[in-house]
Amino acid sequence: MSTRHLIDLDSISSDQLKDILDLAKVIMKHPQYFCDSGHGKIMATLFYEPSTRTQMSFQSAMLKLGGKLVGFDNPDSSSVSKGESLRDTVRVVSNYADLIVIRHPCEGAAQAASTFSRCNVINAGDGGHLHPTQTLTDLFTLINTKGTLSNLTIGICGDLKNGRTVHSLIKSLVRYKNNKFVFISTPQLNVPDYLKQIVINAGCEYSESISLSDSISKIDVLYMTRIQRERFESDEDYKNQKGVFVLDKEKMKKAKYGLKILHPLPRVDEIDYEVDDDSRAVYFDQTEYGMYARMALILYMLENSEKKLDARPESNSDKCCCNPRCITNHEHYLPNLYIKVDGRTVCEYCDHTQPICAE
Ligand code: CP
């Protein structure tokens, strides 16, 4: 994976991550010092999928840095509606902009886009895969509310299968010392195996639970998530999962005094409104922390930018990825790229393990 673009937080070192989070803290304290830092720069926001927080916090962040914006929040209002490919859209927009922020329903789309862009690309969410800037937001929220990213027992509750924020968060929190995880979900929406392997490889402990009520007293951080309706095959499948986990005042009575409740939002029904007034609920503060974290990231990416097209990789297999949501199954010109991870063959775009017969 490239280090020029931010597709996954894996591509930046722990020191770089710390630098960005430290910068976010300085920006939050002294925003006036940074109001011209992005002067003369243009950021493009290409949102192929709906968004409130990610899109607007990126836009607010760039405006607060004195930069300018172009882009679309609905591909139907762009030439995508006329059949323009991702590669052509990105190639063109990267001639106008200094930085591209892209959200797309297909897994691996940001990775694919980065190979056709002359400017740096930030992944603002690729299907059910990853959402690294939400994780920056989450880490910055934990620093400001818990005062640490280590020695935490983190409960993650809801749709752990399709929740891209969950996937990026787990991959980041395993970097810090002595963190433990409690995965709270139905068996159908449990964390993908590849992520459990990442937790094990990092030497972190995890347990699984089907009860929020039974787990809440043990945890320091509760990361609630909605059931991702848009990722289900049918509405019936979604309805079977909806409403299983609801955080309410009764459950909060069992929680630690120092618990912090995060949620990437939007919320549907998984946290009662009555919990919002509990001082342990920090999910609305989280949205503001996200803007400062993105201001820091934008400055970091602009500093490390150089307009150029990288050499594009060639296919290393003639087999298509087995994941129907992978970008390679929607934009067919993309090369098939696989790597070996722990003996498995994994798609480089979407991280899906390929069936042995397809290797
Ligand atoms: N947390 C998050 O990604 O929210 P949006 O979908 O509104 O951007």
GROMACS .gro file of C-alpha atoms and ligand atoms in nm:
model
  367
    1MET     CA    1   0.000   0.000   0.000
    2SER     CA    2   0.118   0.350  -0.080
    3THR     CA    3   0.233   0.594   0.187
    4ARG     CA    4   0.156   0.895  -0.034
    5HIS     CA    5  -0.217   0.840   0.006
    6LEU     CA    6  -0.422   0.765   0.316
    7ILE     CA    7  -0.614   0.452   0.225
    8ASP     CA    8  -0.566   0.271   0.554
    9LEU     CA    9  -0.400   0.396   0.873
   10ASP     CA   10  -0.166   0.097   0.836
   11SER     CA   11   0.025   0.296   0.574
   12ILE     CA   12   0.144   0.547   0.832
   13SER     CA   13   0.378   0.470   1.119
   14SER     CA   14   0.287   0.506   1.485
   15ASP     CA   15   0.517   0.810   1.502
   16GLN     CA   16   0.342   0.974   1.207
   17LEU     CA   17   0.004   0.897   1.363
   18LYS     CA   18   0.121   1.057   1.687
   19ASP     CA   19   0.243   1.364   1.496
   20ILE     CA   20  -0.099   1.407   1.334
   21LEU     CA   21  -0.284   1.364   1.664
   22ASP     CA   22  -0.044   1.606   1.839
   23LEU     CA   23  -0.097   1.860   1.562
   24ALA     CA   24  -0.475   1.820   1.597
   25LYS     CA   25  -0.439   1.912   1.965
   26VAL     CA   26  -0.243   2.227   1.882
   27ILE     CA   27  -0.495   2.325   1.613
   28MET     CA   28  -0.784   2.273   1.854
   29LYS     CA   29  -0.616   2.496   2.110
   30HIS     CA   30  -0.503   2.769   1.868
   31PRO     CA   31  -0.715   2.749   1.551
   32GLN     CA   32  -0.628   3.111   1.466
   33TYR     CA   33  -0.264   3.016   1.402
   34PHE     CA   34  -0.373   2.788   1.118
   35CYS     CA   35  -0.637   2.996   0.939
   36ASP     CA   36  -0.409   3.056   0.636
   37SER     CA   37  -0.220   2.726   0.634
   38GLY     CA   38  -0.421   2.591   0.341
   39HIS     CA   39  -0.425   2.918   0.145
   40GLY     CA   40  -0.406   2.861  -0.232
   41LYS     CA   41  -0.487   2.490  -0.203
   42ILE     CA   42  -0.794   2.311  -0.337
   43MET     CA   43  -0.945   1.997  -0.189
   44ALA     CA   44  -1.190   1.786  -0.393
   45THR     CA   45  -1.456   1.587  -0.206
   46LEU     CA   46  -1.589   1.305  -0.427
   47PHE     CA   47  -1.877   1.146  -0.239
   48TYR     CA   48  -2.032   0.856  -0.430
   49GLU     CA   49  -2.223   0.763  -0.113
   50PRO     CA   50  -2.423   0.976   0.135
   51SER     CA   51  -2.246   1.145   0.426
   52THR     CA   52  -2.307   1.421   0.676
   53ARG     CA   53  -2.013   1.417   0.920
   54THR     CA   54  -1.724   1.303   0.705
   55GLN     CA   55  -1.806   1.529   0.415
   56MET     CA   56  -1.891   1.838   0.618
   57SER     CA   57  -1.609   1.798   0.868
   58PHE     CA   58  -1.358   1.767   0.584
   59GLN     CA   59  -1.509   2.070   0.412
   60SER     CA   60  -1.518   2.273   0.735
   61ALA     CA   61  -1.162   2.167   0.808
   62MET     CA   62  -1.036   2.289   0.469
   63LEU     CA   63  -1.229   2.616   0.494
   64LYS     CA   64  -1.092   2.679   0.844
   65LEU     CA   65  -0.742   2.630   0.702
   66GLY     CA   66  -0.810   2.896   0.439
   67GLY     CA   67  -0.829   2.649   0.149
   68LYS     CA   68  -1.097   2.603  -0.118
   69LEU     CA   69  -1.328   2.319  -0.219
   70VAL     CA   70  -1.460   2.151  -0.532
   71GLY     CA   71  -1.646   1.821  -0.570
   72PHE     CA   72  -1.981   1.646  -0.563
   73ASP     CA   73  -2.192   1.490  -0.292
   74ASN     CA   74  -2.400   1.287  -0.534
   75PRO     CA   75  -2.247   1.115  -0.837
   76ASP     CA   76  -2.575   1.173  -1.027
   77SER     CA   77  -2.487   1.542  -1.044
   78SER     CA   78  -2.153   1.463  -1.207
   79SER     CA   79  -2.048   1.289  -1.529
   80VAL     CA   80  -2.045   0.961  -1.337
   81SER     CA   81  -2.416   0.957  -1.432
   82LYS     CA   82  -2.308   0.949  -1.801
   83GLY     CA   83  -2.097   0.641  -1.739
   84GLU     CA   84  -1.761   0.799  -1.660
   85SER     CA   85  -1.530   0.551  -1.491
   86LEU     CA   86  -1.369   0.602  -1.154
   87ARG     CA   87  -1.029   0.615  -1.321
   88ASP     CA   88  -1.125   0.898  -1.558
   89THR     CA   89  -1.305   1.101  -1.291
   90VAL     CA   90  -1.010   1.080  -1.056
   91ARG     CA   91  -0.754   1.149  -1.329
   92VAL     CA   92  -0.942   1.467  -1.427
   93VAL     CA   93  -1.015   1.591  -1.074
   94SER     CA   94  -0.653   1.540  -0.971
   95ASN     CA   95  -0.559   1.798  -1.237
   96TYR     CA   96  -0.775   2.055  -1.054
   97ALA     CA   97  -0.721   1.968  -0.689
   98ASP     CA   98  -0.426   1.934  -0.452
   99LEU     CA   99  -0.597   1.665  -0.246
  100ILE     CA  100  -0.887   1.425  -0.314
  101VAL     CA  101  -1.117   1.292  -0.041
  102ILE     CA  102  -1.326   1.004  -0.172
  103ARG     CA  103  -1.614   0.799  -0.034
  104HIS     CA  104  -1.744   0.511  -0.242
  105PRO     CA  105  -1.980   0.215  -0.185
  106CYS     CA  106  -1.731  -0.038  -0.327
  107GLU     CA  107  -1.461  -0.192  -0.111
  108GLY     CA  108  -1.113  -0.097  -0.226
  109ALA     CA  109  -1.237   0.203  -0.428
  110ALA     CA  110  -1.004   0.455  -0.262
  111GLN     CA  111  -0.707   0.227  -0.322
  112ALA     CA  112  -0.809   0.196  -0.688
  113ALA     CA  113  -0.862   0.573  -0.718
  114SER     CA  114  -0.516   0.645  -0.578
  115THR     CA  115  -0.352   0.464  -0.868
  116PHE     CA  116  -0.505   0.711  -1.117
  117SER     CA  117  -0.457   1.031  -0.918
  118ARG     CA  118  -0.182   1.288  -0.961
  119CYS     CA  119  -0.255   1.426  -0.613
  120ASN     CA  120  -0.282   1.256  -0.274
  121VAL     CA  121  -0.602   1.064  -0.200
  122ILE     CA  122  -0.776   1.017   0.135
  123ASN     CA  123  -1.015   0.729   0.191
  124ALA     CA  124  -1.335   0.870   0.344
  125GLY     CA  125  -1.499   0.524   0.358
  126ASP     CA  126  -1.495   0.241   0.103
  127GLY     CA  127  -1.804   0.024   0.134
  128GLY     CA  128  -1.794  -0.199   0.441
  129HIS     CA  129  -1.416  -0.205   0.435
  130LEU     CA  130  -1.231   0.085   0.603
  131HIS     CA  131  -1.284   0.437   0.730
  132PRO     CA  132  -0.942   0.560   0.847
  133THR     CA  133  -1.037   0.922   0.912
  134GLN     CA  134  -1.320   0.812   1.139
  135THR     CA  135  -1.052   0.624   1.330
  136LEU     CA  136  -0.839   0.938   1.355
  137THR     CA  137  -1.152   1.103   1.496
  138ASP     CA  138  -1.203   0.816   1.741
  139LEU     CA  139  -0.841   0.816   1.857
  140PHE     CA  140  -0.845   1.192   1.904
  141THR     CA  141  -1.170   1.162   2.100
  142LEU     CA  142  -1.018   0.897   2.327
  143ILE     CA  143  -0.708   1.111   2.387
  144ASN     CA  144  -0.926   1.403   2.488
  145THR     CA  145  -1.181   1.214   2.695
  146LYS     CA  146  -0.993   0.913   2.839
  147GLY     CA  147  -0.648   1.071   2.830
  148THR     CA  148  -0.490   0.755   2.685
  149LEU     CA  149  -0.497   0.506   2.398
  150SER     CA  150  -0.348   0.223   2.606
  151ASN     CA  151  -0.457  -0.012   2.887
  152LEU     CA  152  -0.820   0.005   2.781
  153THR     CA  153  -1.090  -0.258   2.762
  154ILE     CA  154  -1.288  -0.157   2.456
  155GLY     CA  155  -1.636  -0.292   2.395
  156ILE     CA  156  -1.746  -0.269   2.033
  157CYS     CA  157  -2.115  -0.332   1.982
  158GLY     CA  158  -2.349  -0.371   1.684
  159ASP     CA  159  -2.269  -0.448   1.322
  160LEU     CA  160  -1.908  -0.559   1.351
  161LYS     CA  161  -1.917  -0.738   1.017
  162ASN     CA  162  -2.014  -0.448   0.793
  163GLY     CA  163  -1.904  -0.153   1.007
  164ARG     CA  164  -1.598  -0.007   0.835
  165THR     CA  165  -1.536   0.226   1.131
  166VAL     CA  166  -1.503  -0.082   1.353
  167HIS     CA  167  -1.251  -0.244   1.121
  168SER     CA  168  -1.026   0.062   1.104
  169LEU     CA  169  -1.055   0.120   1.479
  170ILE     CA  170  -0.951  -0.233   1.574
  171LYS     CA  171  -0.653  -0.218   1.338
  172SER     CA  172  -0.536   0.101   1.508
  173LEU     CA  173  -0.602   0.020   1.872
  174VAL     CA  174  -0.398  -0.300   1.854
  175ARG     CA  175  -0.093  -0.073   1.807
  176TYR     CA  176  -0.122   0.054   2.165
  177LYS     CA  177  -0.013  -0.132   2.478
  178ASN     CA  178  -0.234  -0.367   2.672
  179ASN     CA  179  -0.567  -0.300   2.501
  180LYS     CA  180  -0.838  -0.568   2.523
  181PHE     CA  181  -1.149  -0.603   2.314
  182VAL     CA  182  -1.500  -0.726   2.384
  183PHE     CA  183  -1.686  -0.784   2.056
  184ILE     CA  184  -2.060  -0.759   2.124
  185SER     CA  185  -2.274  -0.868   1.832
  186THR     CA  186  -2.506  -1.136   1.702
  187PRO     CA  187  -2.318  -1.434   1.552
  188GLN     CA  188  -2.424  -1.315   1.204
  189LEU     CA  189  -2.262  -0.973   1.246
  190ASN     CA  190  -1.942  -1.071   1.419
  191VAL     CA  191  -1.597  -0.929   1.340
  192PRO     CA  192  -1.446  -1.078   1.021
  193ASP     CA  193  -1.189  -1.351   1.086
  194TYR     CA  194  -0.906  -1.156   0.925
  195LEU     CA  195  -0.947  -0.886   1.191
  196LYS     CA  196  -0.953  -1.137   1.475
  197GLN     CA  197  -0.624  -1.265   1.335
  198ILE     CA  198  -0.482  -0.913   1.341
  199VAL     CA  199  -0.583  -0.883   1.708
  200ILE     CA  200  -0.419  -1.218   1.789
  201ASN     CA  201  -0.104  -1.136   1.592
  202ALA     CA  202  -0.072  -0.810   1.788
  203GLY     CA  203  -0.084  -1.006   2.114
  204CYS     CA  204  -0.412  -0.846   2.227
  205GLU     CA  205  -0.688  -1.036   2.406
  206TYR     CA  206  -1.044  -1.042   2.282
  207SER     CA  207  -1.369  -1.200   2.392
  208GLU     CA  208  -1.705  -1.226   2.221
  209SER     CA  209  -2.047  -1.164   2.371
  210ILE     CA  210  -2.407  -1.161   2.257
  211SER     CA  211  -2.517  -0.943   2.550
  212LEU     CA  212  -2.449  -0.573   2.597
  213SER     CA  213  -2.611  -0.591   2.940
  214ASP     CA  214  -2.369  -0.861   3.058
  215SER     CA  215  -2.061  -0.688   2.913
  216ILE     CA  216  -2.109  -0.322   2.997
  217SER     CA  217  -1.972  -0.333   3.354
  218LYS     CA  218  -1.632  -0.462   3.236
  219ILE     CA  219  -1.544  -0.201   2.977
  220ASP     CA  220  -1.371   0.141   2.974
  221VAL     CA  221  -1.486   0.246   2.628
  222LEU     CA  222  -1.808   0.146   2.455
  223TYR     CA  223  -1.806   0.194   2.078
  224MET     CA  224  -2.166   0.164   1.961
  225THR     CA  225  -2.251   0.121   1.593
  226ARG     CA  226  -2.567   0.107   1.388
  227ILE     CA  227  -2.673  -0.195   1.188
  228GLN     CA  228  -2.561  -0.110   0.833
  229ARG     CA  229  -2.888  -0.145   0.643
  230GLU     CA  230  -2.729  -0.056   0.309
  231ARG     CA  231  -2.492  -0.355   0.329
  232PHE     CA  232  -2.766  -0.622   0.365
  233GLU     CA  233  -2.884  -0.846   0.081
  234SER     CA  234  -3.252  -0.806   0.180
  235ASP     CA  235  -3.466  -0.591   0.407
  236GLU     CA  236  -3.577  -0.905   0.587
  237ASP     CA  237  -3.214  -0.987   0.680
  238TYR     CA  238  -3.176  -0.631   0.810
  239LYS     CA  239  -3.496  -0.645   1.016
  240ASN     CA  240  -3.374  -0.967   1.184
  241GLN     CA  241  -3.072  -0.778   1.316
  242LYS     CA  242  -3.222  -0.437   1.387
  243GLY     CA  243  -3.294  -0.342   1.748
  244VAL     CA  244  -3.104  -0.632   1.908
  245PHE     CA  245  -2.864  -0.400   2.094
  246VAL     CA  246  -3.000  -0.082   2.250
  247LEU     CA  247  -2.806   0.122   2.504
  248ASP     CA  248  -3.047   0.278   2.754
  249LYS     CA  249  -3.048   0.427   3.104
  250GLU     CA  250  -3.098   0.087   3.265
  251LYS     CA  251  -2.783  -0.055   3.109
  252MET     CA  252  -2.592   0.263   3.191
  253LYS     CA  253  -2.657   0.196   3.562
  254LYS     CA  254  -2.423  -0.106   3.536
  255ALA     CA  255  -2.147   0.087   3.356
  256LYS     CA  256  -1.824   0.222   3.509
  257TYR     CA  257  -1.820   0.583   3.622
  258GLY     CA  258  -1.534   0.655   3.382
  259LEU     CA  259  -1.688   0.481   3.080
  260LYS     CA  260  -1.684   0.679   2.755
  261ILE     CA  261  -1.944   0.605   2.490
  262LEU     CA  262  -1.841   0.671   2.133
  263HIS     CA  263  -2.044   0.625   1.817
  264PRO     CA  264  -1.934   0.721   1.466
  265LEU     CA  265  -2.295   0.826   1.394
  266PRO     CA  266  -2.545   0.835   1.230
  267ARG     CA  267  -2.750   0.671   1.503
  268VAL     CA  268  -3.069   0.482   1.423
  269ASP     CA  269  -3.212   0.319   1.737
  270GLU     CA  270  -2.910   0.168   1.912
  271ILE     CA  271  -2.871   0.445   2.172
  272ASP     CA  272  -3.177   0.588   2.346
  273TYR     CA  273  -3.197   0.967   2.331
  274GLU     CA  274  -3.213   0.965   2.711
  275VAL     CA  275  -2.846   0.854   2.721
  276ASP     CA  276  -2.736   1.171   2.538
  277ASP     CA  277  -2.743   1.375   2.861
  278ASP     CA  278  -2.521   1.130   3.049
  279SER     CA  279  -2.175   1.287   3.085
  280ARG     CA  280  -2.022   0.958   2.972
  281ALA     CA  281  -2.178   0.998   2.625
  282VAL     CA  282  -1.917   1.176   2.412
  283TYR     CA  283  -2.046   1.098   2.060
  284PHE     CA  284  -2.148   1.455   1.980
  285ASP     CA  285  -1.815   1.592   2.106
  286GLN     CA  286  -1.657   1.325   1.885
  287THR     CA  287  -1.793   1.499   1.573
  288GLU     CA  288  -1.608   1.819   1.665
  289TYR     CA  289  -1.286   1.636   1.751
  290GLY     CA  290  -1.313   1.484   1.404
  291MET     CA  291  -1.292   1.823   1.240
  292TYR     CA  292  -0.966   1.908   1.421
  293ALA     CA  293  -0.822   1.566   1.343
  294ARG     CA  294  -0.906   1.620   0.974
  295MET     CA  295  -0.751   1.969   0.978
  296ALA     CA  296  -0.428   1.809   1.100
  297LEU     CA  297  -0.451   1.533   0.841
  298ILE     CA  298  -0.511   1.779   0.556
  299LEU     CA  299  -0.201   1.979   0.656
  300TYR     CA  300   0.001   1.660   0.682
  301MET     CA  301  -0.114   1.541   0.339
  302LEU     CA  302  -0.058   1.880   0.174
  303GLU     CA  303   0.292   1.898   0.317
  304ASN     CA  304   0.372   1.557   0.175
  305SER     CA  305   0.218   1.621  -0.166
  306GLU     CA  306   0.375   1.614  -0.505
  307LYS     CA  307   0.171   1.613  -0.827
  308LYS     CA  308   0.261   1.297  -1.009
  309LEU     CA  309   0.116   0.972  -1.138
  310ASP     CA  310   0.271   0.670  -0.972
  311ALA     CA  311   0.363   0.365  -1.181
  312ARG     CA  312   0.057   0.141  -1.193
  313PRO     CA  313   0.089  -0.221  -1.085
  314GLU     CA  314   0.011  -0.502  -1.329
  315SER     CA  315  -0.223  -0.795  -1.256
  316ASN     CA  316  -0.056  -1.080  -1.073
  317SER     CA  317  -0.348  -1.317  -1.137
  318ASP     CA  318  -0.614  -1.368  -1.404
  319LYS     CA  319  -0.872  -1.454  -1.133
  320CYS     CA  320  -1.131  -1.194  -1.025
  321CYS     CA  321  -1.177  -1.118  -0.656
  322CYS     CA  322  -1.443  -1.340  -0.494
  323ASN     CA  323  -1.593  -1.041  -0.310
  324PRO     CA  324  -1.881  -0.903  -0.521
  325ARG     CA  325  -1.847  -0.569  -0.342
  326CYS     CA  326  -1.483  -0.532  -0.439
  327ILE     CA  327  -1.419  -0.238  -0.672
  328THR     CA  328  -1.246  -0.473  -0.919
  329ASN     CA  329  -1.585  -0.636  -0.989
  330HIS     CA  330  -1.735  -0.298  -1.082
  331GLU     CA  331  -1.448  -0.122  -1.261
  332HIS     CA  332  -1.325  -0.406  -1.480
  333TYR     CA  333  -1.008  -0.244  -1.616
  334LEU     CA  334  -0.842  -0.265  -1.272
  335PRO     CA  335  -0.557  -0.514  -1.241
  336ASN     CA  336  -0.618  -0.816  -1.012
  337LEU     CA  337  -0.375  -0.784  -0.726
  338TYR     CA  338  -0.326  -1.040  -0.451
  339ILE     CA  339  -0.082  -1.076  -0.165
  340LYS     CA  340  -0.009  -1.361   0.074
  341VAL     CA  341  -0.101  -1.295   0.438
  342ASP     CA  342  -0.050  -1.571   0.697
  343GLY     CA  343  -0.066  -1.829   0.417
  344ARG     CA  344  -0.391  -1.689   0.274
  345THR     CA  345  -0.431  -1.520  -0.064
  346VAL     CA  346  -0.582  -1.177  -0.001
  347CYS     CA  347  -0.715  -0.915  -0.244
  348GLU     CA  348  -0.505  -0.599  -0.212
  349TYR     CA  349  -0.804  -0.373  -0.267
  350CYS     CA  350  -1.067  -0.517  -0.031
  351ASP     CA  351  -0.866  -0.752   0.198
  352HIS     CA  352  -1.096  -1.046   0.118
  353THR     CA  353  -0.942  -1.391   0.149
  354GLN     CA  354  -0.978  -1.580  -0.178
  355PRO     CA  355  -1.111  -1.937  -0.187
  356ILE     CA  356  -0.830  -2.189  -0.233
  357CYS     CA  357  -0.978  -2.314  -0.563
  358ALA     CA  358  -0.948  -1.962  -0.712
  359GLU     CA  359  -0.576  -1.925  -0.639
  360CP      N1  360  -1.932   0.869   1.077
  360CP      C1  361  -1.959   0.889   0.947
  360CP      O1  362  -1.889   0.842   0.857
  360CP      O2  363  -2.072   0.963   0.925
  360CP      P1  364  -2.122   1.007   0.782
  360CP      O3  365  -2.165   0.884   0.707
  360CP      O4  366  -2.237   1.102   0.808
  360CP      O5  367  -2.009   1.075   0.712
   0.00000   0.00000   0.00000
